[in-house]
Short mmCIF file of C-alpha atoms in Angstrom, two decimals:
data_model
loop_
_atom_site.label_atom_id
_atom_site.label_comp_id
_atom_site.label_asym_id
_atom_site.label_seq_id
_atom_site.Cartn_x
_atom_site.Cartn_y
_atom_site.Cartn_z
CA MET A 237 -10.02 7.33 -36.82
CA LEU A 238 -12.67 6.57 -33.81
CA ILE A 239 -12.48 9.05 -30.99
CA GLN A 240 -13.60 7.26 -27.73
CA PRO A 241 -14.04 9.12 -24.39
CA LEU A 242 -11.33 8.35 -21.50
CA GLN A 243 -13.96 6.61 -19.53
CA THR A 244 -14.73 4.11 -22.40
CA VAL A 245 -11.03 3.52 -23.02
CA LEU A 246 -10.47 2.71 -19.39
CA GLN A 247 -13.43 0.48 -19.10
CA ASN A 248 -12.36 -1.42 -22.06
CA ALA A 249 -8.74 -1.82 -20.90
CA PRO A 250 -7.74 -5.20 -19.79
CA SER A 251 -7.43 -5.50 -16.16
CA LEU A 252 -5.92 -8.23 -13.43
CA SER A 253 -8.31 -10.18 -11.34
CA THR A 254 -7.73 -10.54 -7.69
CA GLY A 255 -9.45 -13.67 -7.25
CA LEU A 256 -12.42 -12.10 -5.25
CA PRO A 257 -15.47 -11.71 -7.26
CA THR A 258 -16.59 -8.87 -5.12
CA LEU A 259 -13.42 -7.13 -4.97
CA ASP A 260 -13.16 -7.32 -8.64
CA SER A 261 -16.67 -5.55 -9.04
CA ILE A 262 -15.71 -2.81 -6.75
CA LEU A 263 -12.66 -2.22 -8.86
CA ASP A 264 -14.69 -2.15 -11.90
CA GLY A 265 -13.61 -5.43 -13.21
CA GLY A 266 -10.35 -5.78 -11.29
CA ILE A 267 -6.94 -4.10 -11.04
CA ARG A 268 -6.39 -1.72 -13.65
CA ARG A 269 -3.21 -2.10 -15.68
CA ASN A 270 -0.75 1.01 -15.69
CA SER A 271 -1.73 1.46 -11.98
CA ILE A 272 0.00 1.59 -8.34
CA LEU A 273 -1.89 0.11 -5.73
CA GLU A 274 -1.18 0.29 -1.98
CA VAL A 275 -1.79 -2.79 0.35
CA SER A 276 -1.63 -2.17 4.02
CA PHE A 277 -2.53 -4.10 6.99
CA VAL A 278 -3.02 -3.64 10.75
CA PRO A 279 -0.55 -5.40 13.21
CA GLY A 280 -1.32 -9.10 13.36
CA ALA A 281 -2.69 -9.23 9.90
CA GLY A 282 0.54 -9.43 7.75
CA SER A 283 0.04 -13.22 6.79
CA GLU A 284 -3.29 -12.52 5.55
CA ALA A 285 -2.07 -9.50 3.37
CA LEU A 286 0.56 -11.85 1.89
CA ASP A 287 -2.08 -14.14 0.86
CA LEU A 288 -3.97 -11.58 -0.98
CA ILE A 289 -0.66 -10.33 -2.81
CA LEU A 290 0.32 -14.19 -3.61
CA ASN A 291 -3.16 -14.55 -4.91
CA VAL A 292 -2.32 -11.76 -7.46
CA VAL A 293 0.99 -13.15 -8.23
CA LEU A 294 -0.67 -16.34 -9.13
CA GLU A 295 -3.05 -14.59 -11.52
CA VAL A 296 -0.19 -13.02 -13.41
CA LEU A 297 2.10 -15.96 -13.49
CA GLU A 298 -1.08 -18.18 -14.91
CA ALA A 299 -1.33 -15.39 -17.84
CA GLY A 300 2.22 -16.35 -18.82
CA GLU A 301 3.74 -13.06 -17.51
CA ARG A 302 6.55 -12.25 -15.28
CA VAL A 303 6.92 -10.97 -11.66
CA LEU A 304 9.45 -8.93 -10.16
CA TRP A 305 9.58 -9.05 -6.51
CA ILE A 306 11.66 -6.29 -4.78
CA GLN A 307 12.37 -7.31 -1.04
CA MET A 308 13.47 -4.50 1.30
CA GLY A 309 12.45 -6.15 4.72
CA SER A 310 11.82 -9.87 4.83
CA LEU A 311 12.46 -12.57 2.40
CA PHE A 312 10.28 -13.80 -0.74
CA PRO A 313 7.99 -16.14 0.60
CA ILE A 314 8.96 -18.92 -1.58
CA ARG A 315 7.65 -21.72 0.79
CA LYS A 316 4.24 -20.13 1.20
CA LEU A 317 3.92 -19.82 -2.68
CA VAL A 318 4.97 -23.41 -3.61
CA GLN A 319 2.31 -24.95 -1.10
CA LEU A 320 -0.61 -23.60 -3.12
CA ASP A 321 -2.12 -26.15 -5.52
CA ARG A 322 -2.29 -23.53 -8.27
CA PHE A 323 1.48 -23.13 -8.43
CA HIS A 324 3.77 -25.14 -10.58
CA GLY A 325 7.32 -25.83 -10.53
CA PRO A 326 8.07 -24.12 -14.05
CA MET A 327 6.58 -20.72 -12.54
CA LEU A 328 9.64 -20.17 -10.75
CA ASP A 329 11.20 -19.09 -14.28
CA GLN A 330 8.81 -16.16 -14.33
CA ILE A 331 9.72 -14.79 -10.91
CA ALA A 332 12.55 -12.50 -10.38
CA VAL A 333 13.81 -11.62 -6.88
CA ILE A 334 15.81 -8.42 -6.07
CA THR A 335 17.17 -7.51 -2.88
CA ILE A 336 17.46 -3.66 -2.14
CA SER A 337 18.97 -2.27 1.07
CA SER A 338 19.11 1.55 0.28
CA LEU A 339 17.16 4.26 -1.45
CA ALA A 340 20.22 4.90 -3.75
CA GLU A 341 19.81 1.14 -5.16
CA LEU A 342 16.11 1.53 -5.60
CA THR A 343 16.46 4.74 -7.42
CA TYR A 344 19.16 3.21 -9.60
CA LEU A 345 16.79 0.12 -10.40
CA PHE A 346 13.81 2.27 -11.80
CA SER A 347 15.96 4.99 -13.16
CA ASN A 348 18.52 2.66 -15.08
CA LYS A 349 18.15 -1.02 -15.08
CA LEU A 350 14.45 -1.10 -15.71
CA LYS A 351 14.15 1.93 -17.75
CA LYS A 352 16.62 0.50 -20.39
CA GLN A 353 14.82 -2.81 -20.44
CA PRO A 354 13.62 -3.84 -23.59
CA ARG A 355 9.89 -3.78 -24.48
CA GLY A 356 9.72 -7.17 -25.60
CA GLN A 357 6.88 -9.62 -24.32
CA ASP A 358 9.44 -11.83 -22.70
CA GLN A 359 11.43 -9.22 -20.98
CA LYS A 360 9.01 -6.98 -19.27
CA TYR A 361 7.04 -7.59 -15.78
CA GLY A 362 3.59 -7.71 -15.50
CA LEU A 363 3.63 -7.26 -11.97
CA ILE A 364 6.09 -5.54 -9.59
CA VAL A 365 5.93 -6.06 -5.84
CA LEU A 366 7.87 -3.48 -3.61
CA GLU A 367 7.74 -5.15 -0.09
CA ASP A 368 8.00 -3.20 2.94
CA LEU A 369 8.80 -0.06 1.30
CA ALA A 370 7.88 2.12 4.28
CA SER A 371 10.37 0.62 6.49
CA LEU A 372 13.16 1.19 4.05
CA VAL A 373 12.32 5.07 3.41
CA ASN A 374 11.59 5.63 7.29
CA TYR A 375 15.08 3.93 8.19
CA SER A 376 16.95 5.80 5.58
CA PHE A 377 15.60 9.39 6.49
CA HIS A 378 16.20 8.41 10.41
CA LYS A 379 19.88 7.72 9.53
CA LEU A 380 19.63 11.14 7.80
CA THR A 381 18.75 12.83 10.86
CA LYS A 382 21.14 11.06 12.88
CA THR A 383 23.90 12.51 10.36
CA PHE A 384 22.64 15.76 11.03
CA THR A 385 22.95 15.31 14.69
CA LYS A 386 26.60 14.14 14.39
CA ARG A 387 27.52 17.36 12.68
CA ARG A 388 26.16 19.22 15.59
CA ALA A 389 23.44 20.87 13.44
CA VAL A 390 19.69 19.99 13.39
CA VAL A 391 16.98 21.71 11.27
CA THR A 392 13.92 21.64 13.50
CA ASP A 393 10.49 20.60 12.21
CA HIS A 394 8.44 23.52 13.43
CA ASN A 395 10.57 26.78 12.78
CA ASN A 396 13.52 25.71 10.49
CA ASN A 397 16.11 27.11 12.93
CA LEU A 398 19.66 25.75 12.68
CA GLU A 399 20.68 25.00 16.23
CA ALA A 400 24.29 24.65 16.77
CA GLU A 401 26.08 23.95 20.02
CA LYS A 402 27.11 26.72 22.19
CA LYS A 403 30.93 25.77 22.00
CA LEU A 404 30.80 26.86 18.43
CA GLY A 405 29.96 30.32 19.43
CA ILE A 406 26.38 30.03 17.67
CA SER A 407 23.30 29.46 19.77
CA LYS A 408 20.41 29.96 17.21
CA VAL A 409 20.40 31.24 13.78
CA ARG A 410 17.11 31.97 11.73
CA LEU A 411 17.40 30.26 8.28
CA PRO A 412 15.01 30.45 5.24
CA ARG A 413 12.81 27.90 4.37
CA ASN A 414 15.27 24.90 3.82
CA PRO A 415 14.37 22.62 0.84
CA TYR A 416 16.75 19.89 1.98
CA SER A 417 15.64 19.06 5.44
CA ALA A 418 15.00 15.52 6.21
CA ALA A 419 11.04 15.78 5.76
CA ASP A 420 11.36 17.51 2.54
CA ARG A 421 13.98 14.96 1.22
CA ARG A 422 11.45 12.30 1.98
CA LEU A 423 8.65 14.08 0.10
CA HIS A 424 10.83 14.73 -2.71
CA PHE A 425 11.97 11.15 -2.91
CA LEU A 426 8.60 9.63 -2.82
CA GLN A 427 7.31 11.90 -5.56
CA GLU A 428 10.17 10.93 -7.75
CA LEU A 429 9.83 7.08 -7.15
CA MET A 430 6.20 7.16 -7.75
CA LEU A 431 6.89 9.09 -11.30
CA MET A 432 9.33 6.31 -12.04
CA VAL A 433 7.16 3.38 -11.17
CA SER A 434 4.20 5.10 -12.97
CA SER A 435 6.41 5.59 -16.05
CA TYR A 436 7.65 1.91 -16.18
CA ASN A 437 3.90 0.80 -15.79
CA ARG A 438 2.81 3.06 -18.67
CA THR A 439 5.53 1.75 -20.84
CA HIS A 440 5.23 -2.09 -20.05
CA ASN A 441 1.54 -2.14 -19.29
CA SER A 442 2.15 -3.36 -15.76
CA VAL A 443 0.67 -3.18 -12.25
CA SER A 444 2.69 -2.12 -9.22
CA LEU A 445 1.89 -3.23 -5.49
CA LEU A 446 3.23 -1.27 -2.38
CA CYS A 447 2.90 -3.29 0.78
CA GLY A 448 3.66 -2.73 4.09
CA PRO A 449 2.12 -2.27 7.64
CA LEU A 450 0.10 0.53 8.82
CA ASN A 451 1.98 3.17 10.78
CA THR A 452 0.88 4.02 14.44
CA THR A 453 1.05 7.46 15.62
CA ASN A 454 -0.60 9.92 18.01
CA ARG A 455 -2.64 13.10 17.53
CA LYS A 456 -4.34 15.72 19.58
CA VAL A 457 -8.18 15.57 19.84
CA GLY A 458 -9.66 18.98 19.22
CA LYS A 459 -8.08 21.84 21.18
CA SER A 460 -7.17 19.85 24.45
CA ASN A 461 -4.04 18.02 25.37
CA VAL A 462 -5.72 14.74 25.09
CA THR A 463 -3.76 12.45 22.50
CA GLN A 464 -5.32 9.88 20.37
CA THR A 465 -3.57 6.79 19.01
CA ILE A 466 -4.44 6.21 15.46
CA LEU A 467 -3.44 4.18 12.35
CA GLN A 468 -2.15 6.07 9.36
CA PRO A 469 -1.29 4.49 5.84
CA MET A 470 2.51 3.23 5.54
CA LEU A 471 3.48 6.27 3.49
CA GLY A 472 1.31 8.91 5.00
CA SER A 473 -2.13 10.03 3.82
CA THR A 474 -0.84 13.49 2.18
CA GLY A 475 1.54 14.43 -0.47
CA VAL A 476 1.81 15.16 -4.36
CA TRP A 477 2.86 11.68 -4.62
CA LEU A 478 -0.40 10.36 -3.58
CA HIS A 479 -2.18 11.23 -6.92
CA GLN A 480 -0.08 8.31 -8.38
CA ILE A 481 -1.95 5.94 -6.18
CA ALA A 482 -5.02 4.26 -7.87
CA ASP A 483 -6.52 2.16 -4.84
CA ARG A 484 -5.96 1.41 -1.56
CA PHE A 485 -6.33 -1.84 0.35
CA VAL A 486 -6.10 -2.27 4.20
CA ILE A 487 -6.08 -5.83 5.57
CA PHE A 488 -7.53 -6.46 9.01
CA LYS A 489 -9.13 -9.20 11.16
CA ASP A 490 -12.54 -8.97 12.70
CA TRP A 491 -15.45 -11.00 13.91
CA CYS A 492 -17.83 -12.32 11.21
CA ARG A 493 -20.92 -14.52 10.70
CA THR A 494 -20.82 -16.61 7.69
CA ASN A 495 -23.25 -18.64 5.81
CA GLU A 496 -21.11 -21.86 6.20
CA SER A 497 -21.00 -21.39 10.15
CA ALA A 498 -23.48 -20.90 12.72
CA GLY A 499 -21.27 -19.13 15.02
CA LEU A 500 -18.82 -16.23 14.76
CA GLN A 501 -15.48 -16.45 13.24
CA VAL A 502 -12.33 -14.38 13.00
CA LEU A 503 -11.92 -13.86 9.31
CA PRO A 504 -9.59 -11.35 7.33
CA HIS A 505 -11.45 -8.53 5.76
CA ILE A 506 -10.02 -6.23 2.90
CA ALA A 507 -11.19 -2.50 3.36
CA VAL A 508 -10.96 -0.71 -0.38
CA GLN A 509 -10.81 2.87 -0.92
CA ALA A 510 -11.25 3.21 -4.79
CA ASN A 511 -9.80 6.54 -5.14
CA PRO A 512 -7.40 8.00 -2.34
CA ARG A 513 -6.11 10.94 -4.47
CA ASN A 514 -7.92 13.67 -2.75
CA PRO A 515 -8.06 13.19 1.08
CA LYS A 516 -10.46 16.03 1.47
CA THR A 517 -13.27 14.31 -0.39
CA PRO A 518 -14.93 11.37 1.15
CA HIS A 519 -14.92 8.23 -0.75
CA PRO A 520 -16.99 5.35 -0.03
CA THR A 521 -15.25 2.29 1.54
CA LYS A 522 -16.17 -1.10 0.65
CA VAL A 523 -15.17 -4.19 2.72
CA VAL A 524 -14.58 -7.77 1.43
CA VAL A 525 -14.35 -10.86 3.61
CA PHE A 526 -12.06 -13.65 2.47
CA SER A 527 -10.51 -16.87 3.83
CA ARG A 528 -7.51 -19.14 3.04
CA SER A 529 -7.61 -22.25 1.17
CA ARG A 530 -5.31 -24.61 -0.72
CA GLU A 531 -5.95 -22.64 -3.96
CA GLY A 532 -4.98 -19.25 -2.49
CA ILE A 533 -7.73 -17.16 -1.06
CA ILE A 534 -11.76 -17.44 -1.51
CA GLU A 535 -14.53 -15.01 -0.68
CA VAL A 536 -16.74 -15.51 2.15
CA SER A 537 -20.23 -14.70 1.94
CA THR A 538 -21.60 -13.02 5.09
CA LYS A 539 -24.81 -14.03 6.96
CA GLY A 540 -27.38 -11.56 7.43
CA ARG A 541 -25.17 -8.48 7.43
CA ASN A 542 -24.33 -5.70 4.88
CA MET A 543 -20.40 -5.23 4.87
CA ASP A 544 -20.83 -1.94 3.38
CA PRO A 545 -20.12 0.58 6.17
CA GLU A 546 -21.96 3.44 4.44
CA THR A 547 -25.22 1.59 3.85
CA SER A 548 -25.09 -0.81 7.07
CA THR A 549 -28.27 -0.82 9.06
CA GLU A 550 -26.27 -2.17 12.10
CA ARG A 551 -24.15 1.09 12.24
CA LYS A 552 -27.21 3.39 12.08
CA ALA A 553 -28.84 1.54 14.85
CA GLY A 554 -25.69 1.80 16.74
CA SER A 555 -25.03 -2.01 17.57
CA GLU A 556 -22.14 -2.32 19.44
CA ALA A 557 -21.94 -6.20 19.78
CA GLU A 558 -21.59 -6.23 15.65
CA ALA A 559 -19.69 -3.06 15.27
CA THR A 560 -16.51 -3.71 12.98
CA THR A 561 -13.40 -2.18 13.84
CA GLN A 562 -11.81 -1.05 10.70
CA PRO A 563 -8.91 1.23 9.96
CA ASP A 564 -9.80 4.46 8.67
CA LEU A 565 -8.21 5.03 5.24
CA GLU A 566 -7.76 8.79 5.83
CA GLY A 567 -5.55 8.24 8.77
CA SER A 568 -7.64 7.23 11.75
CA SER A 569 -9.33 4.14 13.28
CA GLN A 570 -12.36 3.35 15.18
CA SER A 571 -11.95 1.53 18.48
CA ARG A 572 -14.54 -0.53 20.07
#
């Protein structure tokens, strides 16, 4: 029996290509099997993020594998998919689309339907796309907060006090740590969901994509009362469930000078964080530029510009004209 190091086994494991050579190189050969990826996008770049996801879908379909698309917000983009030259009619038989309207349905899907699925080659899904998961999660727990309000009892976020209306004869009661508040329920659900998705990926050698828009929130700057608007990952940047995320992509648009064009063009960019599991440890963020074509998406070579923000000489020189506005994957964004 040959015993190999874990790193060697991971390098030799088959991976899924994204269709972009530079992006595959950043990911050490492509998207690793048995992994979960998060694909977020800034406002206005949703169509470009969909182009990237459909490109991965085509890679799976061309390999003869099946795709499961779980729609929780918008409908499955069938028109956009069939317009690509790489798509063929028989590929529709390899795609299954499921509509989920509640967290209970999503939990039942992974804990029962998919868990009891046979391990045969014709039954498993090589790719699972969870579209707009964050919207369903946020909406469901917003309804839970409203339910607490209708019951005339609210658990506050800061001190966990149960505040009842005065006509009940209770003004404020100090409670111990409540493990069933809305925030704790949300964290517990995400942790359980990621474990179920990871379990399916390991059993069937699959890849799961979580896609959705970045969240806009405000935070204080230092100790002052000044607030700053920032962009955060769609499900947040902290939590135990984050250890299940292998890679994180953020799609945004920016000006770029290419070899094919003499002037500047607005092209979609992919910011890649290869290991977001420890937010306290800085990880280099790579940027890949791409454009849309009839075949799907193609990589765009930049002219006289290093798109790596860690080694870019233009950033060190403080150039404002060519500075790229990129969302910070740790939960902040730079402004022009």
